[in-house]
XYZ file of C-alpha atoms in Angstrom:
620
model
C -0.216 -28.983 36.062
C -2.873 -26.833 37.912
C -0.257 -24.286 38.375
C 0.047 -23.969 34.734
C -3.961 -24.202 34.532
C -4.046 -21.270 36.777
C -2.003 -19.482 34.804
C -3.179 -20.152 31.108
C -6.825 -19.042 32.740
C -5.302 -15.431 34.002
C -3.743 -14.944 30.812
C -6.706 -15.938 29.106
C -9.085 -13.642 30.990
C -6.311 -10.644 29.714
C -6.513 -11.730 26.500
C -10.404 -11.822 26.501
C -10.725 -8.497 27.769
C -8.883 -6.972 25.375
C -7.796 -3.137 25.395
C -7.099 -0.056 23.030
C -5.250 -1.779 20.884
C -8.189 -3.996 20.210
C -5.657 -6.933 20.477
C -3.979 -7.572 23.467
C -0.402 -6.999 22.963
C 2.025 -10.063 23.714
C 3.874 -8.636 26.958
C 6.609 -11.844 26.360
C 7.484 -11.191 23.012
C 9.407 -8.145 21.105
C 8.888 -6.409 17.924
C 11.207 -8.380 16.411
C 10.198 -11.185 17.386
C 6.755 -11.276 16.028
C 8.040 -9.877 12.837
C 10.113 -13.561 12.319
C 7.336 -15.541 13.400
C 5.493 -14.098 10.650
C 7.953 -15.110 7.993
C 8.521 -18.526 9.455
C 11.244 -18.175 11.909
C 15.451 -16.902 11.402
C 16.206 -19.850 9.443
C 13.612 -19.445 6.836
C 14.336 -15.535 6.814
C 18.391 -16.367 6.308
C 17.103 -17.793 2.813
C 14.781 -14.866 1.225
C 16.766 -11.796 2.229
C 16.323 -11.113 -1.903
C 13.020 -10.522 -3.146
C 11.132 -9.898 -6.528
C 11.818 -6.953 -8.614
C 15.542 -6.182 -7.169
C 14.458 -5.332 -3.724
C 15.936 -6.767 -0.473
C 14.723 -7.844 2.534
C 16.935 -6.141 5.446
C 16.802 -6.198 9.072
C 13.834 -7.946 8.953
C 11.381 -5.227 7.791
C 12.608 -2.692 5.528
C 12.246 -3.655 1.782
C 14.640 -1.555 0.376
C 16.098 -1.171 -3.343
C 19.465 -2.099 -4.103
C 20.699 1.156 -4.665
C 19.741 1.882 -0.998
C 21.127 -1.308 0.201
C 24.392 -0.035 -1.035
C 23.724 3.318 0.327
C 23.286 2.330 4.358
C 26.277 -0.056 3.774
C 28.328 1.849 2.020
C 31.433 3.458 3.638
C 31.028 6.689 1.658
C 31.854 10.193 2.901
C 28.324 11.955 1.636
C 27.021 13.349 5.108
C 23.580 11.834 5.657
C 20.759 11.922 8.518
C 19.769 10.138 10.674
C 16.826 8.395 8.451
C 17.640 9.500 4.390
C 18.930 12.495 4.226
C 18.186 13.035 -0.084
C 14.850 15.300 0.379
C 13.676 13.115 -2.360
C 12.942 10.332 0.098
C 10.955 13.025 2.664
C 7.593 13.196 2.056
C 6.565 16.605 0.662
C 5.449 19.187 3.393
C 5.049 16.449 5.887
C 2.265 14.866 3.706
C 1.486 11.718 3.884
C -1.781 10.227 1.632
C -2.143 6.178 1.822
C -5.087 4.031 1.569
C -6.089 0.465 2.371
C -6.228 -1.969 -0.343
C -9.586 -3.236 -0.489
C -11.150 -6.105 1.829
C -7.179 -6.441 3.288
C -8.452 -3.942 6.642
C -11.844 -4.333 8.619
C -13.275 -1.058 10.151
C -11.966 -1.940 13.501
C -8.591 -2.743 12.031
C -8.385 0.953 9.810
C -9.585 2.600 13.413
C -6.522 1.796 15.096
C -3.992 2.507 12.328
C -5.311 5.405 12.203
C -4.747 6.356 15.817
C -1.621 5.465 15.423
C -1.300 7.808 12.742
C -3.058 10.659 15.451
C -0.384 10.152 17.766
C 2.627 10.599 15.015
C 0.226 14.087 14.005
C -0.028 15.027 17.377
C 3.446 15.342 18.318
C 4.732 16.265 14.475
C 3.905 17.902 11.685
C 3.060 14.930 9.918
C -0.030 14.338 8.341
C -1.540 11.491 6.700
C -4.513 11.486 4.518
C -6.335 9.124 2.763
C -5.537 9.194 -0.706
C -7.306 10.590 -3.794
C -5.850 11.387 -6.787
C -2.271 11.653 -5.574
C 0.582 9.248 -7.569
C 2.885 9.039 -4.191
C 1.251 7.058 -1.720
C 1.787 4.316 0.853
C -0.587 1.014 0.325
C -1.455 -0.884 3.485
C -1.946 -4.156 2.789
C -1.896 -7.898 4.092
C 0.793 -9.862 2.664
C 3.168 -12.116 4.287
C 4.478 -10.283 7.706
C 5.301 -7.030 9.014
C 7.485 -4.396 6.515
C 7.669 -1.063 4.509
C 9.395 0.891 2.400
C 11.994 3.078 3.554
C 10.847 7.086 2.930
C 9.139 7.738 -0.020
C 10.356 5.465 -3.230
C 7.682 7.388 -5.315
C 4.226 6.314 -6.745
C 2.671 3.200 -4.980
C 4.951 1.691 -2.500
C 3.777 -1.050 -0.024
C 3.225 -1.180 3.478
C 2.598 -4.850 4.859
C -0.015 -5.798 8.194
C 0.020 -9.268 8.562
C -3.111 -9.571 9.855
C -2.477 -12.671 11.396
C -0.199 -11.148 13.896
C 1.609 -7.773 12.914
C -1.582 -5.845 14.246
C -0.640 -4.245 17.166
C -0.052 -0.323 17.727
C 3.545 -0.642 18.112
C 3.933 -2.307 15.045
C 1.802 0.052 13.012
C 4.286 2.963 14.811
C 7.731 0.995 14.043
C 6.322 0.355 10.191
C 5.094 3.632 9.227
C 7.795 4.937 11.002
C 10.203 3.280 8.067
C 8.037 4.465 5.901
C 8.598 8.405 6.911
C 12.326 7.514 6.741
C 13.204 6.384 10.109
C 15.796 3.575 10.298
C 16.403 0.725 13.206
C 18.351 2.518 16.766
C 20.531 -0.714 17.153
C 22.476 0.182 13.617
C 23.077 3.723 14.712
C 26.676 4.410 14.270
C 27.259 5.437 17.941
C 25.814 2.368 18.904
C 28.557 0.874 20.796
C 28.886 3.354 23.488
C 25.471 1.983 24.837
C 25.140 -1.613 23.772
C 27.001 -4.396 22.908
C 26.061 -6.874 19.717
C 26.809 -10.853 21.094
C 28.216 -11.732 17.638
C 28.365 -15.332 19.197
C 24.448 -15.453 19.706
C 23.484 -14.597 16.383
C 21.801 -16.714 13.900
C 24.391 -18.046 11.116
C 23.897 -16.004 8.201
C 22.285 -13.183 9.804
C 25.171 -11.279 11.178
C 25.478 -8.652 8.582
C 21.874 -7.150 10.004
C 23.467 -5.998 12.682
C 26.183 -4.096 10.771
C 26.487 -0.429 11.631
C 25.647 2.418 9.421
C 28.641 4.421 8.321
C 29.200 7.832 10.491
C 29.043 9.310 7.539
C 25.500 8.036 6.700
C 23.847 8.912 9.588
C 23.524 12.569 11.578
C 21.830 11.539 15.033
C 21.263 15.338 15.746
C 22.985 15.019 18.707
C 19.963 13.132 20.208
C 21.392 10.475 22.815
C 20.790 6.533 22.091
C 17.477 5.805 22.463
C 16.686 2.436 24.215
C 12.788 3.261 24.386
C 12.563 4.043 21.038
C 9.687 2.733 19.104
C 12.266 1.731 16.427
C 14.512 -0.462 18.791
C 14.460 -4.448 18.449
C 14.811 -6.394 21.315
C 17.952 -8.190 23.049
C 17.302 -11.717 21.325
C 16.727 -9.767 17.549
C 18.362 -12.808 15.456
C 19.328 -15.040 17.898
C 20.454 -18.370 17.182
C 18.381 -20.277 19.519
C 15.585 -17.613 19.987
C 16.602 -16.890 23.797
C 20.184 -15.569 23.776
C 20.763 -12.245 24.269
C 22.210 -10.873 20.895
C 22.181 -7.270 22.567
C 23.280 -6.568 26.063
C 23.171 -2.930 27.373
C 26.564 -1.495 28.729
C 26.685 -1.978 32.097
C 26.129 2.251 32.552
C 22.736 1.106 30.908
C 21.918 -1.625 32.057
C 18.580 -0.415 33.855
C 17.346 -0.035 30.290
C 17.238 -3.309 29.387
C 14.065 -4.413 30.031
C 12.312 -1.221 28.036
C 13.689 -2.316 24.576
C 11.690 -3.580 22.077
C 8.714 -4.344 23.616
C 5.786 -4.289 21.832
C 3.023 -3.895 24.973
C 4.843 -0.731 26.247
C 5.611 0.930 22.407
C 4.772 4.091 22.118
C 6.914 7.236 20.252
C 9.655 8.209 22.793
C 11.067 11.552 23.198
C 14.003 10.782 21.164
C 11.358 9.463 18.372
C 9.341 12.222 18.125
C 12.223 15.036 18.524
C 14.232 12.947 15.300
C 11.257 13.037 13.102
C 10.679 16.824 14.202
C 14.400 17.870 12.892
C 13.989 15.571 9.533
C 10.542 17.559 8.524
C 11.627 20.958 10.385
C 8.622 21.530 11.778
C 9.492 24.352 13.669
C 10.823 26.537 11.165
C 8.345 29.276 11.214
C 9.194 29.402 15.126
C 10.269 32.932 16.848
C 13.668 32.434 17.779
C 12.592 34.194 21.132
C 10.942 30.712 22.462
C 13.999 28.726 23.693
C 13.459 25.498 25.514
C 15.927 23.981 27.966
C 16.276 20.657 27.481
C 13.715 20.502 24.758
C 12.664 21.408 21.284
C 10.132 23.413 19.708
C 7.011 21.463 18.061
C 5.346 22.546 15.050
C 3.315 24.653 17.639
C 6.346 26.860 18.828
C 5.726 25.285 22.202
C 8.059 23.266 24.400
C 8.103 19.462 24.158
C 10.207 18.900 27.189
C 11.232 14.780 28.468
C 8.978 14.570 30.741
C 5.919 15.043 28.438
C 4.847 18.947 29.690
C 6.068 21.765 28.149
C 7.546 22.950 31.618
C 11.406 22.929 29.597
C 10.384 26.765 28.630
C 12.672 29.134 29.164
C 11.184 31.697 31.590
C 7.527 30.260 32.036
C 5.688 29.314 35.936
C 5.813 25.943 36.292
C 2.250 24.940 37.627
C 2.192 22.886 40.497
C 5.474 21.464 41.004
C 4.639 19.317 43.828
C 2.537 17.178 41.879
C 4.179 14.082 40.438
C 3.526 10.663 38.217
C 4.610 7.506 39.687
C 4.803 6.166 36.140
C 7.264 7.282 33.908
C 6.529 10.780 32.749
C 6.294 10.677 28.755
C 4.532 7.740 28.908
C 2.246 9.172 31.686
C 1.815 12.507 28.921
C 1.636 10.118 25.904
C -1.588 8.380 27.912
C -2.912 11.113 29.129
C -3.320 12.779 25.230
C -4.474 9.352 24.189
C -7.686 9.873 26.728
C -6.307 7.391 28.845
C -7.363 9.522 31.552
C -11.042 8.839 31.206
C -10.803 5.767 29.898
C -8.519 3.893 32.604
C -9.515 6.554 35.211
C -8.536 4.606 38.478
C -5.575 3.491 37.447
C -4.382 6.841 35.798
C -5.313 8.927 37.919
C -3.096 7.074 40.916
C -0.385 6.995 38.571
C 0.160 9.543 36.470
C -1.468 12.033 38.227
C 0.065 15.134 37.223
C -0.115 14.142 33.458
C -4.115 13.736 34.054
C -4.129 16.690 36.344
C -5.894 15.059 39.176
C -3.927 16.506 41.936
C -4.621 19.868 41.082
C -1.962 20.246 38.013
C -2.756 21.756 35.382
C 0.151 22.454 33.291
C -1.540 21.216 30.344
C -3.962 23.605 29.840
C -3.063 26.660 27.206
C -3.667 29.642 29.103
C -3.636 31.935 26.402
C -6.844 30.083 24.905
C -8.800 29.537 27.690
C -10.812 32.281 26.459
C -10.392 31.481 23.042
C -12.356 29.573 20.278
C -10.088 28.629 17.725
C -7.878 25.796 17.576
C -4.358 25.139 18.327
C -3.742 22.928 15.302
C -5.082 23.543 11.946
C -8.431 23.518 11.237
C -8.119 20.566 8.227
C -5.784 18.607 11.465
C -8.805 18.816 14.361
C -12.209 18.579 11.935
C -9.935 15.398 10.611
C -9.657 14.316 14.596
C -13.078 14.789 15.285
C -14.331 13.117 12.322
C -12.702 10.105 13.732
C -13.687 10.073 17.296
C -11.426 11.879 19.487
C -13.684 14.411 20.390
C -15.177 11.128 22.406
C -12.563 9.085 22.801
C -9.758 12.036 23.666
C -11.719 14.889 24.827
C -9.394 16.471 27.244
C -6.715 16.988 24.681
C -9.105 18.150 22.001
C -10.933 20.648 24.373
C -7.152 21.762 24.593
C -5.542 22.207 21.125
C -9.234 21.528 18.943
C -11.915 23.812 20.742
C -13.547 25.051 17.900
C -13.926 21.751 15.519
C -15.671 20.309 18.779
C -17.758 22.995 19.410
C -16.219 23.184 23.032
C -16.289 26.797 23.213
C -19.620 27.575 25.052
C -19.213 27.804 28.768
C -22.931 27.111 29.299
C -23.196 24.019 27.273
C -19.523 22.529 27.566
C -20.658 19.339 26.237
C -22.171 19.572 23.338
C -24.417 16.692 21.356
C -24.497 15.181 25.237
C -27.922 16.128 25.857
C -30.036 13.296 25.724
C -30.354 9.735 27.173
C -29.105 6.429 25.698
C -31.624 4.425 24.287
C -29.817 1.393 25.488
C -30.352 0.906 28.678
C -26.738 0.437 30.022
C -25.310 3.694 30.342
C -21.982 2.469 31.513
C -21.710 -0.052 28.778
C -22.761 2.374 25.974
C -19.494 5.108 28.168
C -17.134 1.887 27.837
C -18.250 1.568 24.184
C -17.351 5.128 23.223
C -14.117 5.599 25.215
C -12.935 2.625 22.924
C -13.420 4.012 19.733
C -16.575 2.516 18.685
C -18.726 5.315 17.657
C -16.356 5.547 14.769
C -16.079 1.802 14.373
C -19.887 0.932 14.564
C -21.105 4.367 12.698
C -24.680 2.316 11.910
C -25.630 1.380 16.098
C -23.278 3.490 18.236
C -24.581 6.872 17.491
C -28.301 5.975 17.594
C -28.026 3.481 20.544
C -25.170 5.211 22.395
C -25.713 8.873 21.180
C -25.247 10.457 24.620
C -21.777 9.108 24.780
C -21.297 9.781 21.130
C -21.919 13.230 21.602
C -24.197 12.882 18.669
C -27.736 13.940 20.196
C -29.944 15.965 17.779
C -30.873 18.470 20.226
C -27.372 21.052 21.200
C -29.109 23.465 23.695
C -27.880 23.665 26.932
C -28.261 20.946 29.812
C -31.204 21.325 31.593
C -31.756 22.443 34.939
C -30.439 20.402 37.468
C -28.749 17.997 34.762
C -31.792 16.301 33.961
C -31.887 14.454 30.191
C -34.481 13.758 27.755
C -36.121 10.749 28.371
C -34.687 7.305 27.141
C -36.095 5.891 23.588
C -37.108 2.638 24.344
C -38.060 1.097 20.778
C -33.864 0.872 20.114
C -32.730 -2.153 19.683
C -30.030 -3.467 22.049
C -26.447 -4.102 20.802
C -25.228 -7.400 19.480
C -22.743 -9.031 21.648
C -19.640 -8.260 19.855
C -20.033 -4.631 19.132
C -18.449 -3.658 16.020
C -20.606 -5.295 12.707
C -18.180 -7.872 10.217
C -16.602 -5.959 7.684
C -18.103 -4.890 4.174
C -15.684 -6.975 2.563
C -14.957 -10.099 3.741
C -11.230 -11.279 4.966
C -8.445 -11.985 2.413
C -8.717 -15.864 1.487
C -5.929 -17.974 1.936
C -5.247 -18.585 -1.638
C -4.617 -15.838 -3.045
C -2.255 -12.646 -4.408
C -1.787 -11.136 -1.429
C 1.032 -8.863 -3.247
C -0.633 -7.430 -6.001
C -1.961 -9.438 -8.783
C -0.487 -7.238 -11.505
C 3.048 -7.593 -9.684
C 3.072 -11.211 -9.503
C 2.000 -11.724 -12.536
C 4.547 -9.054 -14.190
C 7.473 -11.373 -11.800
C 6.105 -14.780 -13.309
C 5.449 -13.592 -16.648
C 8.592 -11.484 -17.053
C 11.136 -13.557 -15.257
C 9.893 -17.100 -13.783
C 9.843 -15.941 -10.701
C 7.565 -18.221 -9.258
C 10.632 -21.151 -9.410
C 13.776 -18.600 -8.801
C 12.086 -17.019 -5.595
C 10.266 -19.987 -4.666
C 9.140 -18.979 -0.951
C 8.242 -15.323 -1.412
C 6.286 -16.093 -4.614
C 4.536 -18.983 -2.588
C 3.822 -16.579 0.621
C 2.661 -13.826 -1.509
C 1.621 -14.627 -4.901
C -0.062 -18.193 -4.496
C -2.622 -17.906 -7.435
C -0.580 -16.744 -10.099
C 2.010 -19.111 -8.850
C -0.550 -21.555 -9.504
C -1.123 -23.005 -5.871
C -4.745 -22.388 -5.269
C -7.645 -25.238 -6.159
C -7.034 -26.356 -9.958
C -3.684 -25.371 -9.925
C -0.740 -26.985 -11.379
C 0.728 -27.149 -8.621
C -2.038 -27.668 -5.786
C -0.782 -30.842 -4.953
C 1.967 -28.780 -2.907
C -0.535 -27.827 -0.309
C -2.251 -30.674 -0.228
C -0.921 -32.034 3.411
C -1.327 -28.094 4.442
C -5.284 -27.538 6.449
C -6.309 -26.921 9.532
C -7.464 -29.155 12.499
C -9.202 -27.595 14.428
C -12.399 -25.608 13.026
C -11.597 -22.358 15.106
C -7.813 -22.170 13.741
C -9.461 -18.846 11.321
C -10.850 -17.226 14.286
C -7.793 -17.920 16.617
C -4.866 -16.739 13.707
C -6.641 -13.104 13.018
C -6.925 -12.574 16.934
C -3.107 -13.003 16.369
C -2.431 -16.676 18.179
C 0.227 -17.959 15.123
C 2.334 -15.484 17.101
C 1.200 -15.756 20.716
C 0.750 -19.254 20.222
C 3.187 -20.930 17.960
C 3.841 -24.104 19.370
C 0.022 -25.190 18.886
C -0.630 -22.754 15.739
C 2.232 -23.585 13.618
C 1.590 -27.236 13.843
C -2.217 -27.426 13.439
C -3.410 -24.442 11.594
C -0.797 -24.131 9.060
C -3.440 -23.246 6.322
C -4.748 -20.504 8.589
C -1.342 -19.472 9.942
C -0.388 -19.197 6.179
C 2.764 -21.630 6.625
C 1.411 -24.022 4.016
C 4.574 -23.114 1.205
C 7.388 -25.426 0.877
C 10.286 -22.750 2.782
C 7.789 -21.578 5.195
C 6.492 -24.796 6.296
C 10.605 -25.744 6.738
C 10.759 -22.809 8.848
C 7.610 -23.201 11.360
C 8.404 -26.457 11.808
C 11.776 -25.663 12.944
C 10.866 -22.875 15.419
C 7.765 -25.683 16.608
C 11.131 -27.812 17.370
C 12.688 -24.962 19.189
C 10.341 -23.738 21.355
C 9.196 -27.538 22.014
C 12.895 -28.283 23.240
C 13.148 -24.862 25.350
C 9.809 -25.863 27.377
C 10.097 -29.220 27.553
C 7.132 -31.592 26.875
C 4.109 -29.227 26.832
C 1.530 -31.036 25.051
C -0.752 -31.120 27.555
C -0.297 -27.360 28.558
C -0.707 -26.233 24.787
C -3.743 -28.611 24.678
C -5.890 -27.066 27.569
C -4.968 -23.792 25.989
C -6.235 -24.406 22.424
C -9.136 -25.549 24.607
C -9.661 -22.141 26.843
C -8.431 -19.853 23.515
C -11.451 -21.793 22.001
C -14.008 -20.843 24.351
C -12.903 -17.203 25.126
C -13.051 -17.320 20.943
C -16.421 -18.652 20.939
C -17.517 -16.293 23.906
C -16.510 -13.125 21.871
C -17.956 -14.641 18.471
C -21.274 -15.459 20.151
């Protein structure tokens, strides 16, 4: 018992301290797997593979139309890519305009989509911009679990957070990835010349997720199987028990295992980001006279190359060989463009030093612009970065490719908006602050309180002599203990339309079907359906509440997935599990993890107990 103490006291200090992704990612769980906790478990998800309006639920998280449900399982001979192929379903130019639907996305929350969205820009020609006028556009929103669309279905088309538990960067990759037309690895047609599907293992029912698309279908673009990719499910996706492996790598593969699916390690792989260059052609305006070996040309005409550098170039010096990451090498790069380098110095800098050139590498640095002020990417593309922090929080990588929209250009004042003190009085706090992203996500105290971090001092002349600063304002106030302020709207209730009002009504209205899809109408359209206090049907929910008073707090910091066993059994109301099919399906993955660890009442118990103070500690 004090062993498991110990241990449920580590894990809680991790989860306290939190990281970049504002939530610390479940390092036990997959993709996959937190996607069918959020719809109640395989057996619940074995009974609503049809939705409302003609659309169907497949592989978990793409809600496709039927026409393109008969399209990816089809045996036709039209020649297809590796995503959609029709151009109809690509996103025009690469554009990509979305929004948040109102009070579904605190500040914090939109901050860290929207890096994901940076990284996808960084290493494509993607771009996504928040919408205006525009009649195409993806919604993000907070209904029941983690899915999208699949490409663009024209007009508004859905993109679902969960905010109880899908909120993690590798989620927010894997979803908008669908919704830019990428499809799951493990259905690749080549498939099984690198893993091997357990038929045996799967959930009854659920077999047909694993079907292959049709070589016809799909064009891989000669890109080998991707095990890291940030669209791969893990080796228990749809397992009958929840533990049995449902995919097993080839034996030739079998190293790779332990990369796939996991949501703590997801970032875009190679193969990810060289698929989604081919699909937009972003290097079509190239010179045919840049030739990479081994790599591809980005929308840059520059060499992305495996190992993250653009070294792969035919006939260019590689700097400092000798230097060398003992991390993996993309994910080293991937880091290191991220600002990683600053922000985790220690550790990166042992690591993955030649990605953070701390060894005396620096193959990252354009040469042909040291002595230029312009930037590498568009203008609209960097003033769009800088707007949201990463002159701060990535300021290698933008002094790199976004010189001028960060006014990095002047050699005697190379940072700018730096030149004055904090006026609170912890310099390394306010540093901490900034390298996380919160002069963006705290616009009202950061830059005031923080400004020398936040590179948002009044005064831009140059540093003084001898690196002196202006003298700290001390009538600031200091910061309140959890940094970034609640948000303007407050959090979705738990009664409510989480789909769209207008849909659900138009499903109830049009075609009852608040009684013919029963659980998805309950998960996602509760009021119309009736459910919520005064209903007709309230009496439903009335054994469904909470019982513990910090069951809100612990379900948006994402415990109905880390911590089902407790969760799903006494915050149903906050886990959202309060509807007739969903409550049949918690309960029977409570029953399943109960009988795979054995009696762990009192283990869950102390937990609930430290999750409750490190919750009250951060809400203090």
């Amino acid at each position: 018992m004090e062993k498991i103490s110990l241990i449920l006291v580590v894990a809680l200090f991790i989860y306290c301290e939190g990281q970049l992704d504002r939530r610390t990612p479940p390092k036990d769980l997959t993709i996959d797997q937190i996607m069918s906790r959020m719809l109640g478990g395989y057996g619940a998800i074995a009974n609503r593979l049809t939705l409302p309006g003609g659309l169907v639920l497949k592989e978990l998280d793409m809600y496709v139309t039927q026409e393109q449900f008969n399209a990816l399982n089809s045996n036709s001979k039209r020649k297809r890519r590796k995503a959609v192929r029709n151009p109809v379903s690509y996103w025009d130019g690469g554009r990509v305009p979305y929004r948040f639907t109102p009070g579904h996305f605190d500040d914090g929350d939109q901050y860290f989509v929207k890096v994901a969205m940076r990284e996808l820009e960084k290493y494509t020609c993607l771009r996504f911009k928040e919408r205006t006028t525009e009649t195409d556009y993806v919604d993000m929103m907070d209904s029941q679990g983690c899915w999208s669309r699949l490409g663009k279905e024209g007009g508004r088309q859905e993109l679902s957070l969960d905010r109880n538990g899908c909120r993690f960067k590798g989620l927010y990759l894997h979803e908008i990835g669908h919704a830019v037309g990428l499809i799951h690895e493990q259905n690749r047609p080549d498939r099984d010349g690198y893993i091997r599907i357990n038929e045996q293992n799967i959930q009854p029912g659920l077999k047909d997720q694993f079907n292959k698309y049709p070589v016809s279908y799909i064009n891989t673009y000669a890109i080998p199987y991707d095990f890291p990719s940030v669209m791969h499910y893990g080796v228990t996706a749809f397992s009958r028990d929840g533990r049995s492996q449902t995919i097993s790598a080839l034996p030739a593969y079998k190293d790779k295992e332990a990369e796939i699916g996991r949501v703590y390690q997801k970032e875009l792989s190679f193969g990810d980001v060289r698929v989604l260059n081919a699909m937009y052609r972003c290097n079509d305006h190239c010179d045919d006279s840049v030739r990479c070996d081994g790599g591809f040309l980005d929308q840059n005409c520059e060499c992305i190359c495996p190992d993250g550098t653009s070294d792969c170039m035919i006939g260019k010096t590689k700097l400092n060989p000798g230097c060398r990451n003992s991390e993996d090498d993309w994910k080293c790069n991937v880091w290191a463009k991220q600002g990683e380098c600053r922000r985790r110095s220690e550790w990166m800098n042992t690591n993955c030093a030649r990605a953070c050139g701390s060894c005396g590498n620096s193959q990252n640095v354009r040469q042909d612009q040291e002595n230029v002020c312009e930037n590498v990417y568009d203008d609209d593309t960097c003033n769009e970065w800088r707007d949201n922090g990463d002159c701060v929080v990535a300021e290698d990588w933008m002094r790199q490719n976004c010189k001028m929209s960060c006014n990095y250009c002047s050699k005697s004042n190379p940072r700018p908006n730096t030149n004055c003190m904090n006026a609170y009085s912890d310099d390394t706090k306010c540093r901490g602050w900034a390298l996380e992203g919160e002069c963006v996500i705290n616009p009202a105290w950061m830059p005031i309180n923080c400004a020398s971090d936040c590179h948002s001092c009044k005064n831009n002349g140059s540093i003084p002599d001898e690196g002196t600063k202006t003298t700290r304002t001390p009538t600031q106030t200091r910061p309140p203990v959890v940094t970034t302020p609640p948000p303007t709207t407050p959090p979705p209730d738990s009664c409510e339309d989480r789909y769209p009002t207008s849909g659900c009504q138009r499903f109830q209205s049009r075609w009852n079907y608040c009684t013919i899809y029963k659980m998805w109408m309950d998960a996602n359209c509760m009021k119309t359906c009736e459910l919520c206090s005064g209903g007709k049907r309230e009496k439903e929910l009335d054994s469904c509440k909470d019982e513990n008073r910090y069951c809100p707090d612990w379900a948006r910091r994402g415990d109905c997935v880390f911590n089902p066993s407790y969760m799903l059994s006494n915050c149903k109301k906050s886990c959202r599990v309060c509807t007739s099919g969903l409550r049949e399906g918690s309960d029977e993955l409570v029953q399943q993890l109960m009988a795979e660890n054995g009696s762990t009442r009192s283990a869950v118990s102390q937990l609930s107990i430290l999750i409750a103070i490190c919750t009250v500690a951060v809400l203090v």
